Amino acid sequence: MNLNTINNHKYILKIKEIFTQGLSLKEIILSALLGSIIGIVPVLGVATLLVTFLALRFKLNIAIAILFTYIVTPLQALLLIPFIHLGERTIGIKHTLLTFEAIKNSFHKDIWITTKDLWLEIVCGLMGWSTIAIPFFIFLILIKTQTTTK
């Protein structure tokens, strides 16, 4: 079997169809970018719902957006503390001394108590993430508007 035969296999073609759904390359790239930016939101458990809603809203490929949300999940953990610190600077509050390890251990004990105790850090993390996400969403809206008016 050569590569061309594999690419034209009926199952491969069905998978390609799911991920393209007749969209242009630009819309596929925007779907991947949407999944990536939502995938790093510093709140656990909201990425899939949020990316599904936004992909439907912007008429993008949900499968690609969700796939990229899962691909960037390790970045979500790595960027949690930097987003909190960026949000603290944005809001102008005192620096917390939390580490990723302390937050992880706290979540292992009880997720609800941790969420209650860390609400300010969650807000700061969302503010830090927003400084990156808001310009992206403006870009997405401009590109989608440009695509639909042609």
mmCIF file of C-alpha atoms in Angstrom:
data_model
loop_
_atom_site.group_PDB
_atom_site.id
_atom_site.type_symbol
_atom_site.label_atom_id
_atom_site.label_comp_id
_atom_site.label_asym_id
_atom_site.label_seq_id
_atom_site.Cartn_x
_atom_site.Cartn_y
_atom_site.Cartn_z
ATOM 1 C CA MET A 1 0.000 0.000 0.000
ATOM 2 C CA ASN A 2 1.405 3.347 -0.965
ATOM 3 C CA LEU A 3 0.579 6.684 0.649
ATOM 4 C CA ASN A 4 -1.857 7.700 -2.095
ATOM 5 C CA THR A 5 -3.890 4.518 -1.583
ATOM 6 C CA ILE A 6 -4.071 5.127 2.166
ATOM 7 C CA ASN A 7 -5.155 8.771 1.666
ATOM 8 C CA ASN A 8 -7.990 7.660 -0.598
ATOM 9 C CA HIS A 9 -9.206 4.819 1.645
ATOM 10 C CA LYS A 10 -12.923 5.159 2.447
ATOM 11 C CA TYR A 11 -12.387 5.461 6.214
ATOM 12 C CA ILE A 12 -9.686 8.108 5.807
ATOM 13 C CA LEU A 13 -11.974 10.041 3.465
ATOM 14 C CA LYS A 14 -14.802 9.899 6.038
ATOM 15 C CA ILE A 15 -12.485 11.232 8.753
ATOM 16 C CA LYS A 16 -11.326 14.028 6.439
ATOM 17 C CA GLU A 17 -14.966 14.874 5.714
ATOM 18 C CA ILE A 18 -15.739 15.198 9.436
ATOM 19 C CA PHE A 19 -12.858 17.605 9.921
ATOM 20 C CA THR A 20 -13.439 19.731 6.837
ATOM 21 C CA GLN A 21 -17.254 19.812 6.459
ATOM 22 C CA GLY A 22 -16.897 21.852 3.275
ATOM 23 C CA LEU A 23 -15.115 24.717 5.046
ATOM 24 C CA SER A 24 -12.358 26.794 3.535
ATOM 25 C CA LEU A 25 -8.776 26.500 4.735
ATOM 26 C CA LYS A 26 -9.167 29.865 6.516
ATOM 27 C CA GLU A 27 -12.173 28.588 8.505
ATOM 28 C CA ILE A 28 -10.331 25.385 9.408
ATOM 29 C CA ILE A 29 -7.366 27.425 10.678
ATOM 30 C CA LEU A 30 -9.702 29.718 12.638
ATOM 31 C CA SER A 31 -11.340 26.614 14.171
ATOM 32 C CA ALA A 32 -7.909 25.372 15.282
ATOM 33 C CA LEU A 33 -7.008 28.794 16.697
ATOM 34 C CA LEU A 34 -10.330 29.037 18.541
ATOM 35 C CA GLY A 35 -9.794 25.609 20.105
ATOM 36 C CA SER A 36 -6.255 26.551 21.071
ATOM 37 C CA ILE A 37 -7.127 29.857 22.759
ATOM 38 C CA ILE A 38 -10.135 28.389 24.587
ATOM 39 C CA GLY A 39 -8.124 25.301 25.534
ATOM 40 C CA ILE A 40 -5.797 27.380 27.699
ATOM 41 C CA VAL A 41 -8.554 29.158 29.665
ATOM 42 C CA PRO A 42 -7.419 28.929 33.310
ATOM 43 C CA VAL A 43 -10.681 27.448 34.599
ATOM 44 C CA LEU A 44 -10.913 23.682 34.626
ATOM 45 C CA GLY A 45 -13.890 22.010 33.014
ATOM 46 C CA VAL A 46 -15.274 24.830 30.866
ATOM 47 C CA ALA A 47 -13.202 24.586 27.687
ATOM 48 C CA THR A 48 -15.270 22.006 25.803
ATOM 49 C CA LEU A 49 -18.594 23.722 26.470
ATOM 50 C CA LEU A 50 -17.206 27.155 25.711
ATOM 51 C CA VAL A 51 -15.472 26.111 22.483
ATOM 52 C CA THR A 52 -18.599 24.274 21.300
ATOM 53 C CA PHE A 53 -20.750 27.357 21.872
ATOM 54 C CA LEU A 54 -18.259 29.681 20.156
ATOM 55 C CA ALA A 55 -17.678 27.331 17.215
ATOM 56 C CA LEU A 56 -21.430 27.196 16.644
ATOM 57 C CA ARG A 57 -21.698 30.971 17.028
ATOM 58 C CA PHE A 58 -18.936 31.687 14.506
ATOM 59 C CA LYS A 59 -19.960 28.779 12.231
ATOM 60 C CA LEU A 60 -16.610 27.042 12.578
ATOM 61 C CA ASN A 61 -15.733 23.361 12.638
ATOM 62 C CA ILE A 62 -16.609 22.007 16.099
ATOM 63 C CA ALA A 63 -14.570 18.801 15.700
ATOM 64 C CA ILE A 64 -11.361 20.688 14.905
ATOM 65 C CA ALA A 65 -11.968 23.246 17.661
ATOM 66 C CA ILE A 66 -12.526 20.542 20.283
ATOM 67 C CA LEU A 67 -9.530 18.527 19.029
ATOM 68 C CA PHE A 68 -7.265 21.548 19.496
ATOM 69 C CA THR A 69 -8.790 22.244 22.893
ATOM 70 C CA TYR A 70 -7.597 18.799 23.984
ATOM 71 C CA ILE A 71 -4.222 19.137 22.265
ATOM 72 C CA VAL A 72 -3.367 22.316 24.217
ATOM 73 C CA THR A 73 -4.598 21.000 27.585
ATOM 74 C CA PRO A 74 -1.018 20.581 28.894
ATOM 75 C CA LEU A 75 -0.487 24.286 28.158
ATOM 76 C CA GLN A 76 -3.507 25.070 30.329
ATOM 77 C CA ALA A 77 -1.654 23.664 33.336
ATOM 78 C CA LEU A 78 1.641 25.303 32.385
ATOM 79 C CA LEU A 79 0.076 28.736 31.877
ATOM 80 C CA LEU A 80 -2.116 28.748 34.984
ATOM 81 C CA ILE A 81 0.345 30.548 37.276
ATOM 82 C CA PRO A 82 1.575 32.993 34.582
ATOM 83 C CA PHE A 83 -2.048 33.929 33.818
ATOM 84 C CA ILE A 84 -2.710 34.487 37.536
ATOM 85 C CA HIS A 85 0.354 36.746 37.828
ATOM 86 C CA LEU A 86 -0.556 38.654 34.646
ATOM 87 C CA GLY A 87 -4.098 39.129 35.977
ATOM 88 C CA GLU A 88 -2.759 40.359 39.317
ATOM 89 C CA ARG A 89 -0.696 42.990 37.514
ATOM 90 C CA THR A 90 -3.681 43.900 35.319
ATOM 91 C CA ILE A 91 -5.992 44.359 38.311
ATOM 92 C CA GLY A 92 -3.255 45.850 40.475
ATOM 93 C CA ILE A 93 -3.477 43.549 43.490
ATOM 94 C CA LYS A 94 -0.783 42.079 45.691
ATOM 95 C CA HIS A 95 1.225 39.161 44.353
ATOM 96 C CA THR A 96 0.188 35.724 45.656
ATOM 97 C CA LEU A 97 2.806 33.146 46.453
ATOM 98 C CA LEU A 98 0.908 30.182 45.061
ATOM 99 C CA THR A 99 2.717 27.542 43.083
ATOM 100 C CA PHE A 100 1.277 25.111 40.589
ATOM 101 C CA GLU A 101 2.133 22.252 42.961
ATOM 102 C CA ALA A 102 0.172 23.880 45.842
ATOM 103 C CA ILE A 103 -2.882 24.402 43.617
ATOM 104 C CA LYS A 104 -2.677 20.836 42.261
ATOM 105 C CA ASN A 105 -2.452 19.355 45.764
ATOM 106 C CA SER A 106 -5.381 21.466 46.912
ATOM 107 C CA PHE A 107 -7.523 20.229 43.997
ATOM 108 C CA HIS A 108 -6.689 16.633 44.880
ATOM 109 C CA LYS A 109 -8.141 17.161 48.361
ATOM 110 C CA ASP A 110 -11.459 18.822 47.454
ATOM 111 C CA ILE A 111 -12.262 20.663 44.245
ATOM 112 C CA TRP A 112 -15.143 22.715 45.696
ATOM 113 C CA ILE A 113 -13.250 23.937 48.753
ATOM 114 C CA THR A 114 -10.264 24.765 46.546
ATOM 115 C CA THR A 115 -12.479 26.728 44.164
ATOM 116 C CA LYS A 116 -13.983 28.633 47.093
ATOM 117 C CA ASP A 117 -10.556 29.339 48.596
ATOM 118 C CA LEU A 118 -8.952 30.308 45.280
ATOM 119 C CA TRP A 119 -11.728 32.426 43.772
ATOM 120 C CA LEU A 120 -9.500 35.514 43.618
ATOM 121 C CA GLU A 121 -6.749 33.558 41.843
ATOM 122 C CA ILE A 122 -9.339 32.219 39.384
ATOM 123 C CA VAL A 123 -10.518 35.776 38.656
ATOM 124 C CA CYS A 124 -6.909 36.913 38.224
ATOM 125 C CA GLY A 125 -6.219 33.972 35.922
ATOM 126 C CA LEU A 126 -9.244 34.871 33.801
ATOM 127 C CA MET A 127 -8.062 38.494 33.625
ATOM 128 C CA GLY A 128 -4.602 37.369 32.510
ATOM 129 C CA TRP A 129 -6.076 35.021 29.911
ATOM 130 C CA SER A 130 -8.429 37.778 28.733
ATOM 131 C CA THR A 131 -5.498 40.031 27.870
ATOM 132 C CA ILE A 132 -4.575 37.425 25.248
ATOM 133 C CA ALA A 133 -8.045 36.188 24.318
ATOM 134 C CA ILE A 134 -9.825 39.503 23.703
ATOM 135 C CA PRO A 135 -7.487 40.622 20.885
ATOM 136 C CA PHE A 136 -7.817 37.142 19.384
ATOM 137 C CA PHE A 137 -11.631 37.326 19.423
ATOM 138 C CA ILE A 138 -11.531 40.770 17.796
ATOM 139 C CA PHE A 139 -9.295 39.268 15.100
ATOM 140 C CA LEU A 140 -11.656 36.291 14.713
ATOM 141 C CA ILE A 141 -14.703 38.551 14.327
ATOM 142 C CA LEU A 142 -12.912 40.715 11.765
ATOM 143 C CA ILE A 143 -11.769 37.697 9.740
ATOM 144 C CA LYS A 144 -15.212 36.032 9.876
ATOM 145 C CA THR A 145 -16.926 39.280 8.885
ATOM 146 C CA GLN A 146 -14.505 39.666 5.993
ATOM 147 C CA THR A 147 -15.138 36.057 4.904
ATOM 148 C CA THR A 148 -18.936 36.347 4.989
ATOM 149 C CA THR A 149 -19.100 39.664 3.115
ATOM 150 C CA LYS A 150 -17.233 38.292 0.080
#
